[in-house]
Short mmCIF file of C-alpha atoms and ligand atoms in Angstrom, two decimals:
data_model
loop_
_atom_site.label_atom_id
_atom_site.label_comp_id
_atom_site.label_asym_id
_atom_site.label_seq_id
_atom_site.Cartn_x
_atom_site.Cartn_y
_atom_site.Cartn_z
CA MET A 106 185.96 24.85 186.27
CA ALA A 107 184.24 27.18 184.00
CA SER A 108 186.39 28.17 180.82
CA THR A 109 186.88 31.50 179.61
CA THR A 110 186.12 32.34 175.99
CA TYR A 111 188.12 34.25 173.67
CA ASP A 112 188.30 34.91 169.86
CA MET A 113 191.92 33.97 169.55
CA ILE A 114 194.34 32.57 172.02
CA VAL A 115 198.01 32.65 171.44
CA ILE A 116 200.48 30.14 172.89
CA GLY A 117 203.92 31.43 173.15
CA ALA A 118 204.92 35.25 173.68
CA GLY A 119 207.94 35.26 171.43
CA PRO A 120 208.17 37.82 168.54
CA GLY A 121 205.46 35.44 166.53
CA GLY A 122 202.98 35.18 169.46
CA TYR A 123 203.09 38.76 170.91
CA VAL A 124 203.02 40.44 167.67
CA ALA A 125 200.06 38.21 166.56
CA ALA A 126 198.19 39.23 169.89
CA ILE A 127 198.51 42.75 169.50
CA ARG A 128 197.49 42.74 165.70
CA GLY A 129 194.53 40.51 166.81
CA ALA A 130 193.57 43.09 169.49
CA GLN A 131 193.94 45.99 167.03
CA LEU A 132 191.44 44.37 164.80
CA GLY A 133 188.90 44.09 167.62
CA LEU A 134 189.44 40.47 168.63
CA LYS A 135 189.25 39.25 172.33
CA VAL A 136 192.71 37.84 172.82
CA ALA A 137 194.58 35.85 175.34
CA ILE A 138 198.20 35.00 175.29
CA VAL A 139 199.67 32.12 177.19
CA GLU A 140 203.47 32.15 178.19
CA ARG A 141 205.38 29.67 180.53
CA GLU A 142 208.58 31.51 180.95
CA HIS A 143 209.10 35.02 179.77
CA MET A 144 207.44 37.76 177.60
CA GLY A 145 209.33 38.14 174.50
CA GLY A 146 210.41 34.68 173.85
CA ILE A 147 213.81 33.41 172.91
CA CYS A 148 214.37 36.55 170.85
CA LEU A 149 214.20 39.10 173.44
CA ASN A 150 215.59 37.04 176.40
CA TRP A 151 217.95 34.35 174.92
CA GLY A 152 218.35 35.25 171.19
CA CYS A 153 218.45 38.34 168.96
CA ILE A 154 218.63 41.11 171.56
CA PRO A 155 220.97 40.01 174.26
CA THR A 156 223.51 38.60 171.70
CA LYS A 157 223.44 42.02 170.08
CA ALA A 158 224.05 43.63 173.26
CA MET A 159 227.17 41.47 173.76
CA LEU A 160 228.54 42.00 170.45
CA ARG A 161 228.11 45.75 170.66
CA SER A 162 230.57 45.39 173.84
CA SER A 163 233.04 43.30 171.71
CA GLU A 164 232.71 45.89 168.85
CA VAL A 165 233.40 48.82 171.15
CA PHE A 166 236.48 46.89 172.68
CA HIS A 167 237.84 46.22 169.13
CA LEU A 168 237.37 49.87 168.26
CA MET A 169 239.29 50.94 171.49
CA HIS A 170 242.13 48.99 170.37
CA ARG A 171 242.15 51.00 167.08
CA ALA A 172 241.96 54.21 169.04
CA LYS A 173 245.35 55.38 167.51
CA GLU A 174 244.26 54.97 163.94
CA PHE A 175 241.53 57.69 164.77
CA GLY A 176 243.94 60.12 166.47
CA LEU A 177 242.69 58.96 169.95
CA LYS A 178 244.33 57.67 173.01
CA ALA A 179 242.97 54.60 175.11
CA ASP A 180 245.22 53.08 177.63
CA GLY A 181 244.68 49.99 179.81
CA ILE A 182 241.93 48.78 177.57
CA GLY A 183 240.21 45.72 179.10
CA TYR A 184 236.97 44.28 179.99
CA ASP A 185 234.87 43.04 182.76
CA LEU A 186 232.86 40.02 181.40
CA ASP A 187 230.30 40.09 184.26
CA ALA A 188 229.59 43.81 183.57
CA VAL A 189 229.26 42.82 179.71
CA VAL A 190 226.77 40.21 180.59
CA LYS A 191 224.93 42.41 183.13
CA ARG A 192 224.32 45.04 180.44
CA SER A 193 223.17 42.45 178.05
CA ARG A 194 220.58 40.98 180.54
CA GLY A 195 219.62 44.55 181.52
CA VAL A 196 218.82 45.14 177.83
CA ALA A 197 216.93 41.83 177.58
CA LYS A 198 214.99 42.66 180.85
CA GLN A 199 213.79 45.95 179.70
CA LEU A 200 212.62 44.72 176.41
CA SER A 201 210.64 41.87 177.98
CA GLY A 202 208.99 44.45 180.35
CA GLY A 203 208.26 46.35 177.19
CA VAL A 204 206.28 43.48 175.71
CA ALA A 205 204.27 43.02 179.09
CA HIS A 206 203.48 46.74 178.87
CA LEU A 207 202.40 46.30 175.34
CA MET A 208 199.91 43.31 176.18
CA LYS A 209 198.31 45.72 178.85
CA LYS A 210 198.01 48.60 176.48
CA ASN A 211 196.36 46.37 173.98
CA LYS A 212 194.03 44.72 176.49
CA VAL A 213 195.46 41.31 175.70
CA THR A 214 194.96 38.81 178.56
CA VAL A 215 198.21 37.32 179.74
CA VAL A 216 198.19 33.90 181.35
CA MET A 217 201.49 32.72 182.69
CA GLY A 218 201.82 29.00 182.54
CA GLU A 219 202.29 26.00 180.45
CA ALA A 220 199.74 25.42 177.76
CA THR A 221 198.39 22.13 176.52
CA LEU A 222 195.62 21.35 173.83
CA PRO A 223 193.36 18.98 175.36
CA ALA A 224 190.78 19.21 172.41
CA LYS A 225 190.01 21.29 169.59
CA GLY A 226 189.44 24.94 170.38
CA LYS A 227 190.55 24.24 174.15
CA VAL A 228 193.71 25.33 175.80
CA SER A 229 194.44 24.15 179.31
CA VAL A 230 197.21 26.13 181.30
CA LYS A 231 198.98 25.02 184.26
CA THR A 232 199.65 28.08 186.20
CA GLU A 233 201.17 28.90 189.66
CA LYS A 234 197.63 28.86 191.07
CA GLY A 235 196.34 25.70 189.39
CA THR A 236 194.85 24.88 186.00
CA GLU A 237 192.92 27.44 183.98
CA GLU A 238 190.74 26.40 180.99
CA LEU A 239 190.55 28.63 178.02
CA GLU A 240 188.36 28.37 174.86
CA ALA A 241 188.80 30.06 171.43
CA LYS A 242 187.50 29.47 167.90
CA HIS A 243 191.09 30.34 166.73
CA ILE A 244 194.38 29.17 168.40
CA ILE A 245 197.83 30.08 167.17
CA LEU A 246 200.82 27.93 168.26
CA ALA A 247 203.86 30.18 168.68
CA THR A 248 206.05 28.00 170.96
CA GLY A 249 209.26 28.44 169.27
CA ALA A 250 212.35 26.40 169.46
CA ARG A 251 215.34 25.27 171.61
CA ALA A 252 219.06 24.29 170.91
CA ARG A 253 219.50 21.03 169.07
CA GLU A 254 221.46 18.39 171.03
CA LEU A 255 223.59 15.79 169.26
CA PRO A 256 224.24 12.62 170.90
CA GLY A 257 227.65 12.93 172.55
CA LEU A 258 227.94 16.55 172.11
CA GLU A 259 225.17 17.50 174.48
CA ALA A 260 225.60 20.60 176.70
CA ASP A 261 226.46 20.35 180.38
CA GLY A 262 226.66 23.91 181.30
CA ASP A 263 230.21 23.58 182.28
CA LEU A 264 232.32 22.55 179.61
CA VAL A 265 229.94 22.36 176.82
CA TRP A 266 227.51 25.33 176.40
CA THR A 267 224.44 25.96 174.39
CA TYR A 268 223.45 29.51 173.49
CA LYS A 269 221.99 30.14 176.77
CA HIS A 270 225.05 29.32 178.67
CA ALA A 271 227.15 31.12 176.19
CA LEU A 272 224.92 34.23 176.98
CA VAL A 273 225.62 34.10 180.77
CA PRO A 274 229.22 32.61 180.80
CA SER A 275 230.51 31.31 184.04
CA ARG A 276 234.06 32.16 182.81
CA MET A 277 235.93 33.62 179.99
CA PRO A 278 237.06 30.78 177.70
CA LYS A 279 240.64 30.58 176.70
CA LYS A 280 240.53 27.84 174.17
CA LEU A 281 237.10 27.83 172.63
CA LEU A 282 235.56 25.35 170.13
CA VAL A 283 232.39 26.38 168.31
CA ILE A 284 230.57 23.65 166.57
CA GLY A 285 228.66 24.79 163.60
CA SER A 286 229.06 28.00 161.70
CA GLY A 287 225.46 29.21 161.09
CA ALA A 288 224.38 32.71 162.35
CA ILE A 289 224.43 31.68 166.12
CA GLY A 290 227.63 29.83 166.03
CA ILE A 291 229.52 32.56 164.36
CA GLU A 292 228.23 35.36 166.34
CA PHE A 293 229.43 33.63 169.44
CA ALA A 294 232.75 32.76 167.81
CA SER A 295 233.12 36.63 166.82
CA PHE A 296 232.19 37.72 170.29
CA TYR A 297 234.61 35.46 172.16
CA ASN A 298 237.49 35.70 169.67
CA THR A 299 237.45 39.51 169.85
CA LEU A 300 237.74 39.45 173.61
CA GLY A 301 240.70 37.21 173.30
CA ALA A 302 239.41 33.49 173.34
CA GLU A 303 241.47 31.42 171.00
CA THR A 304 238.68 30.38 168.97
CA THR A 305 238.22 27.50 166.52
CA VAL A 306 235.12 26.98 164.30
CA VAL A 307 234.31 23.53 163.02
CA GLU A 308 231.70 23.38 160.12
CA VAL A 309 230.57 20.11 158.59
CA MET A 310 229.52 21.70 155.27
CA GLU A 311 232.03 22.77 152.75
CA ARG A 312 232.13 26.31 154.00
CA ILE A 313 231.14 28.42 156.92
CA LEU A 314 228.02 30.42 156.70
CA PRO A 315 226.93 27.58 154.43
CA VAL A 316 223.48 29.45 153.52
CA GLU A 317 225.19 32.57 152.29
CA ASP A 318 226.57 33.10 148.84
CA ALA A 319 229.89 31.29 148.17
CA GLU A 320 231.86 34.61 147.79
CA ILE A 321 230.59 36.25 150.96
CA SER A 322 231.44 32.91 152.94
CA ALA A 323 234.86 33.17 151.55
CA PHE A 324 235.22 36.91 152.40
CA ALA A 325 233.87 36.36 155.94
CA LYS A 326 236.53 33.26 156.25
CA LYS A 327 239.43 35.40 155.24
CA ALA A 328 238.39 38.29 157.60
CA PHE A 329 237.98 35.78 160.52
CA THR A 330 241.22 34.11 159.72
CA LYS A 331 242.96 37.62 159.78
CA GLN A 332 241.46 38.03 163.22
CA LYS A 333 243.25 34.64 164.22
CA MET A 334 240.10 32.43 164.34
CA LYS A 335 240.82 29.04 163.26
CA ILE A 336 238.29 27.73 160.83
CA MET A 337 237.87 23.86 159.92
CA GLU A 338 235.55 23.29 157.05
CA LYS A 339 234.22 19.94 155.86
CA ALA A 340 235.12 18.97 159.26
CA MET A 341 233.00 16.87 161.95
CA VAL A 342 233.27 16.64 165.69
CA LYS A 343 232.90 13.07 166.38
CA GLN A 344 233.30 12.91 170.07
CA LEU A 345 233.92 14.99 173.06
CA ASP A 346 235.96 13.68 175.85
CA ARG A 347 235.19 15.72 179.17
CA GLY A 348 238.04 15.82 181.59
CA LYS A 349 238.71 18.12 184.45
CA GLY A 350 238.65 21.65 183.07
CA LYS A 351 239.26 20.49 179.53
CA VAL A 352 237.49 18.69 176.66
CA THR A 353 239.32 16.57 173.87
CA ALA A 354 237.47 17.02 170.61
CA HIS A 355 237.90 14.23 168.10
CA ILE A 356 237.55 16.02 164.71
CA GLU A 357 237.33 14.22 161.56
CA VAL A 358 238.80 16.26 158.64
CA GLY A 359 240.14 15.07 155.40
CA GLY A 360 239.48 11.53 156.19
CA LYS A 361 241.48 11.58 159.59
CA VAL A 362 240.45 12.05 162.98
CA GLU A 363 242.50 14.72 164.81
CA GLN A 364 242.44 15.52 168.62
CA HIS A 365 242.26 18.85 169.81
CA GLU A 366 242.05 20.30 173.43
CA PHE A 367 239.85 23.03 174.55
CA ASP A 368 238.45 24.32 177.83
CA THR A 369 235.00 25.40 176.45
CA VAL A 370 232.88 24.23 173.77
CA ILE A 371 229.71 26.05 172.25
CA SER A 372 227.46 23.65 170.61
CA ALA A 373 225.65 25.58 167.78
CA VAL A 374 224.54 22.70 165.71
CA GLY A 375 220.79 24.12 164.89
CA ILE A 376 217.53 24.28 166.69
CA VAL A 377 214.51 22.22 167.02
CA GLY A 378 210.92 23.22 167.45
CA ASN A 379 208.93 22.83 170.60
CA VAL A 380 206.52 20.65 169.30
CA GLU A 381 206.34 18.11 172.09
CA GLY A 382 203.91 17.92 175.17
CA LEU A 383 201.20 20.12 173.60
CA GLY A 384 198.81 17.37 172.48
CA LEU A 385 199.36 18.05 168.77
CA GLU A 386 199.36 14.41 167.68
CA ALA A 387 195.86 13.66 169.32
CA LEU A 388 194.59 16.55 167.39
CA GLY A 389 195.87 15.25 164.04
CA VAL A 390 198.42 18.08 163.53
CA LYS A 391 201.08 16.99 161.04
CA ILE A 392 204.80 17.18 162.32
CA ASP A 393 207.71 16.81 160.06
CA ARG A 394 210.76 16.06 162.27
CA THR A 395 210.70 19.07 164.62
CA HIS A 396 208.30 21.49 162.92
CA VAL A 397 204.58 21.87 162.55
CA VAL A 398 203.60 21.36 158.92
CA THR A 399 201.51 24.47 157.68
CA ASP A 400 200.25 25.73 154.34
CA GLU A 401 201.33 29.23 153.11
CA TYR A 402 198.73 30.82 155.65
CA CYS A 403 200.17 29.02 158.54
CA ARG A 404 197.18 26.86 158.71
CA THR A 405 197.80 23.43 160.31
CA GLY A 406 194.89 21.48 158.57
CA VAL A 407 193.19 21.41 161.93
CA ASP A 408 190.13 23.70 161.78
CA GLY A 409 191.11 27.01 163.69
CA LEU A 410 194.66 25.97 164.54
CA TYR A 411 197.61 27.86 163.12
CA ALA A 412 201.38 27.63 163.75
CA ILE A 413 203.80 30.68 163.17
CA GLY A 414 207.44 31.34 163.82
CA ASP A 415 210.08 28.83 164.66
CA ILE A 416 207.70 25.90 165.47
CA ALA A 417 206.47 26.18 161.77
CA GLY A 418 209.91 25.78 160.38
CA ALA A 419 212.65 27.67 158.55
CA PRO A 420 213.75 30.49 158.10
CA ARG A 421 213.73 30.43 161.79
CA LEU A 422 214.05 34.24 162.31
CA ALA A 423 212.18 36.65 164.51
CA HIS A 424 211.09 38.94 161.72
CA LYS A 425 209.41 35.99 159.87
CA ALA A 426 207.75 34.98 163.03
CA SER A 427 206.23 38.49 163.53
CA HIS A 428 205.16 38.74 160.00
CA GLU A 429 203.36 35.40 160.13
CA GLY A 430 201.70 36.65 163.37
CA VAL A 431 200.34 39.60 161.72
CA MET A 432 199.10 37.65 158.63
CA VAL A 433 197.50 35.03 160.74
CA ALA A 434 195.69 37.64 162.97
CA GLU A 435 194.45 39.38 159.97
CA LEU A 436 193.18 36.13 158.48
CA ILE A 437 191.27 35.35 161.84
CA ALA A 438 189.82 38.76 161.85
CA GLY A 439 188.30 38.19 158.22
CA GLY A 440 191.04 39.89 156.31
CA HIS A 441 192.72 38.92 153.12
CA PRO A 442 196.40 39.21 153.94
CA HIS A 443 199.24 38.11 151.46
CA PRO A 444 201.13 34.99 152.45
CA VAL A 445 204.72 35.56 153.83
CA LYS A 446 207.24 34.91 150.90
CA PRO A 447 210.34 33.16 152.50
CA GLU A 448 212.58 34.28 149.56
CA SER A 449 211.95 37.76 150.53
CA ILE A 450 213.15 37.60 154.31
CA ALA A 451 216.55 38.85 154.82
CA GLY A 452 218.92 36.97 157.14
CA CYS A 453 221.46 38.99 159.29
CA THR A 454 224.46 37.83 161.01
CA TYR A 455 226.06 40.27 163.61
CA CYS A 456 229.63 39.03 163.64
CA HIS A 457 232.62 41.23 162.57
CA PRO A 458 232.35 42.00 159.73
CA GLN A 459 228.44 41.52 159.47
CA VAL A 460 226.74 39.29 156.94
CA ALA A 461 223.37 40.01 155.39
CA SER A 462 221.46 38.64 152.47
CA VAL A 463 218.06 38.37 150.98
CA GLY A 464 216.89 36.12 147.97
CA LEU A 465 218.82 33.70 145.73
CA THR A 466 222.52 33.26 145.89
CA GLU A 467 224.22 33.32 142.59
CA ALA A 468 224.67 29.37 142.62
CA LYS A 469 221.00 28.94 143.58
CA ALA A 470 219.80 31.40 140.79
CA LYS A 471 221.80 29.47 138.27
CA GLU A 472 220.50 26.17 139.58
CA LYS A 473 216.90 27.34 139.04
CA GLY A 474 217.68 28.09 135.46
CA TYR A 475 218.28 31.90 135.51
CA ALA A 476 220.63 33.54 133.13
CA VAL A 477 222.12 36.18 135.68
CA LYS A 478 223.71 39.33 135.66
CA VAL A 479 226.13 39.75 138.75
CA GLY A 480 227.40 43.16 140.18
CA ARG A 481 229.88 43.53 142.91
CA PHE A 482 231.19 46.57 144.68
CA PRO A 483 233.95 46.71 147.37
CA PHE A 484 233.82 48.81 150.49
CA ILE A 485 237.22 50.17 149.60
CA GLY A 486 235.75 52.08 146.78
CA ASN A 487 233.24 53.89 149.12
CA GLY A 488 234.12 57.12 150.69
CA LYS A 489 232.03 56.80 153.91
CA ALA A 490 233.57 53.37 154.45
CA ILE A 491 236.90 54.84 154.39
CA ALA A 492 236.01 57.65 156.56
CA LEU A 493 234.67 55.17 159.05
CA GLY A 494 237.77 53.16 158.89
CA GLU A 495 235.87 50.17 157.44
CA PRO A 496 237.31 49.33 154.15
CA GLU A 497 236.63 45.59 154.41
CA GLY A 498 233.67 44.38 152.59
CA MET A 499 231.67 43.74 149.57
CA ILE A 500 228.12 44.09 148.08
CA LYS A 501 227.12 41.44 145.60
CA THR A 502 223.73 41.85 143.50
CA VAL A 503 222.22 39.00 141.33
CA PHE A 504 219.78 39.97 138.62
CA ASP A 505 217.74 37.98 136.20
CA ALA A 506 219.36 38.94 133.00
CA LYS A 507 216.14 38.63 131.07
CA THR A 508 213.68 40.66 133.20
CA GLY A 509 216.01 42.88 135.34
CA GLU A 510 214.38 41.55 138.45
CA LEU A 511 216.67 41.57 141.61
CA LEU A 512 217.03 37.85 142.44
CA GLY A 513 219.32 38.32 145.40
CA ALA A 514 221.63 40.59 147.24
CA HIS A 515 224.49 39.44 149.53
CA MET A 516 226.70 41.74 151.72
CA VAL A 517 229.58 41.42 154.08
CA GLY A 518 231.02 44.56 155.91
CA ALA A 519 230.26 47.24 158.56
CA GLU A 520 226.47 47.93 159.08
CA VAL A 521 225.30 45.58 156.18
CA THR A 522 222.45 44.46 158.53
CA GLU A 523 221.12 47.80 158.48
CA LEU A 524 221.57 48.33 154.73
CA ILE A 525 219.81 44.98 153.52
CA GLN A 526 216.47 46.43 154.12
CA GLY A 527 216.96 48.63 151.03
CA TYR A 528 217.01 45.73 148.84
CA VAL A 529 214.28 44.11 150.80
CA VAL A 530 211.91 47.05 150.13
CA GLY A 531 213.06 46.95 146.41
CA ARG A 532 212.12 43.38 146.07
CA GLN A 533 208.73 43.90 147.82
CA LEU A 534 208.01 46.76 145.31
CA GLU A 535 209.13 44.49 142.40
CA THR A 536 211.76 47.13 141.40
CA THR A 537 213.92 46.29 138.41
CA GLU A 538 217.60 47.13 137.85
CA GLU A 539 216.43 50.26 135.90
CA ASP A 540 214.60 51.68 138.91
CA LEU A 541 217.59 50.88 141.29
CA MET A 542 219.89 52.56 138.79
CA ASN A 543 217.63 55.62 138.62
CA THR A 544 217.54 55.87 142.36
CA VAL A 545 219.44 58.76 143.91
CA PHE A 546 221.41 57.44 146.97
CA PRO A 547 222.50 60.08 149.54
CA HIS A 548 226.25 60.77 149.82
CA PRO A 549 228.29 60.06 151.80
CA THR A 550 226.72 56.77 152.83
CA LEU A 551 227.45 53.18 152.72
CA SER A 552 224.27 52.59 150.74
CA GLU A 553 225.89 54.27 147.81
CA MET A 554 227.63 50.82 147.45
CA MET A 555 224.22 49.23 146.93
CA HIS A 556 223.78 51.55 143.84
CA GLU A 557 227.37 50.83 142.49
CA SER A 558 226.75 47.12 142.82
CA VAL A 559 223.67 47.31 140.77
CA LEU A 560 225.40 49.69 138.19
CA ASP A 561 228.32 47.09 137.97
CA ALA A 562 225.84 44.28 137.09
CA TYR A 563 225.14 46.57 134.01
CA ASP A 564 228.64 47.63 133.39
CA ARG A 565 227.96 51.14 134.44
CA VAL A 566 229.78 51.32 137.93
CA ILE A 567 231.44 54.51 138.66
CA HIS A 568 233.93 54.26 141.45
CA ILE A 569 235.87 51.24 140.45
C1 FAD B 62 221.46 33.02 170.29
C2 FAD B 62 220.24 33.37 169.24
C3 FAD B 62 220.47 34.39 168.50
C4 FAD B 62 219.52 34.92 167.46
N1 FAD B 62 219.68 35.97 166.81
C5 FAD B 62 218.54 36.17 165.74
C6 FAD B 62 218.79 37.38 165.12
O1 FAD B 62 219.67 38.22 165.32
N2 FAD B 62 217.72 37.75 164.29
C7 FAD B 62 216.69 36.94 164.11
O2 FAD B 62 215.68 37.35 163.38
N3 FAD B 62 216.54 35.82 164.83
C8 FAD B 62 217.55 35.49 165.78
N4 FAD B 62 217.40 34.30 166.51
C9 FAD B 62 216.17 33.54 166.24
C10 FAD B 62 214.81 34.06 166.89
O3 FAD B 62 215.39 34.23 168.33
C11 FAD B 62 213.80 33.07 166.87
O4 FAD B 62 213.67 33.14 165.32
C12 FAD B 62 212.41 33.80 167.28
O5 FAD B 62 212.67 34.00 168.60
C13 FAD B 62 211.28 32.81 167.09
O6 FAD B 62 210.20 33.51 167.61
P1 FAD B 62 209.02 32.75 167.99
O7 FAD B 62 207.73 33.64 168.28
O8 FAD B 62 208.51 31.57 166.91
O9 FAD B 62 209.47 31.78 169.16
P2 FAD B 62 210.30 32.04 170.57
O10 FAD B 62 210.73 33.45 170.54
O11 FAD B 62 211.25 30.91 170.96
O12 FAD B 62 209.02 32.15 171.66
C14 FAD B 62 208.22 31.07 172.10
C15 FAD B 62 207.64 31.12 173.31
O13 FAD B 62 206.75 30.13 173.76
C16 FAD B 62 206.86 29.72 175.03
N5 FAD B 62 206.17 28.42 175.04
C17 FAD B 62 206.79 27.23 174.48
N6 FAD B 62 206.13 26.23 174.85
C18 FAD B 62 204.95 26.73 175.53
C19 FAD B 62 203.85 26.12 176.17
N7 FAD B 62 203.62 24.93 176.09
N8 FAD B 62 202.93 26.94 176.91
C20 FAD B 62 203.21 28.31 177.15
N9 FAD B 62 204.41 28.96 176.44
C21 FAD B 62 205.19 28.20 175.73
C22 FAD B 62 208.32 29.92 175.19
O14 FAD B 62 208.45 30.03 176.73
C23 FAD B 62 208.71 31.20 174.53
O15 FAD B 62 208.72 32.36 175.25
C24 FAD B 62 218.21 33.93 167.35
C25 FAD B 62 218.31 32.85 168.09
C26 FAD B 62 219.16 32.52 169.10
C27 FAD B 62 219.04 31.21 169.82
#
């Protein structure tokens, strides 16, 4: 069968792949994208977007319970889980359709099917109608990742769920165990806890949200505990005994193994890259555990083969995937893009209260040998936060005491996932404490706390 030749073939239409395809097309390349399941990848279909739609429902539910505080009346508050899920699936479908439209608009050829790489520069796609052979000088791997399964804790879709099951739940859990307190685990814990599931989170590390600054983790833990979530840190789920409609979890904590019963378990113990079945080993692509090893330009070491997004390793975030996609497309088109700096990629968790951060934690900065100046500002000192009825939260900033460089920013509280971008831009423009202090922040906004936190680091804070 004759093969079709392109300048660039992208495998996987998640936020890494589809953005790379669009940028390549914008730059005049003849582009094809291969997708085996759904346009938009995990992010749009089973990740970022449907979780946020679900969390919006739980947030509104929570606010309805607070109606009286705002001088409002809301009686008979309840929810319809099927309708919550239906809305979330609808949002995902709308956006996935949007990606298909963007492919068309940018004249990117979409090939639906499973791709393999039989040889350098060649892609073979198993489609519904048979096998299609494609060729290109440049191939981008953007095949993403899936839930990690630990032996004994594997999901069965009934009692033990992955994120996919948790997004289309067959029932409302009454007693829920969430294993793992990274962003995915905590978001589901927050959603189900808010809707009334008795929720326990077990984290093997010494604190929940272990990648966050220790003060932010501690603040979030206090807030979750106040919401009646049970948090077990330095604890490990050793075994799950599955019975009829119940699971007995054996949890090791403080040197002892305790047994606790749940009706539902969500396993959120990480994700692994989709590196298998593509033919990568035969091409000589280096794989480290579950990700493809790349250089700072996402090159795999095999001529013309790149890997971006989740398959290329941490941080496994949609915006990192997209940015790498743009960079590689520009590189292929003969441009001179800057490599993506992982330390300037913000992480956001959409629990209640929200958590967001960028750069180094205070502990990491000290570990790296920096003398630091640290600023903090609490939500309770901000007019807009009080007007919104959201006085819980804080913003912490970490500066290099010598140069004034903003090393890291860490936030917990309402809407911080929107605020963090202010500091990301600041870091990108290499602003110093002086620039940030001289910036005028609009009033009344939550963003004023970003200013105050910087002022606090330099003993100039106004409102505390
Ligand atoms: C529950 C959950 C919540 C999340 N929330 C957030 C969030 O709020 N913010 C954030 O930044 N990130 C979030 N993430 C992470 C985010 O979804 C990923 O970082 C992002 O989707 C990675 O994009 P990608 O393009 O690398 O891969 P993916 O989105 O995984 O897309 C890969 C695509 O490749 C396709 N594919 C795989 N193999 C083949 C093959 N052989 N042939 C053809 N097609 C193939 C797959 O079908 C898939 O569509 C979340 C993830 C989960 C699971």
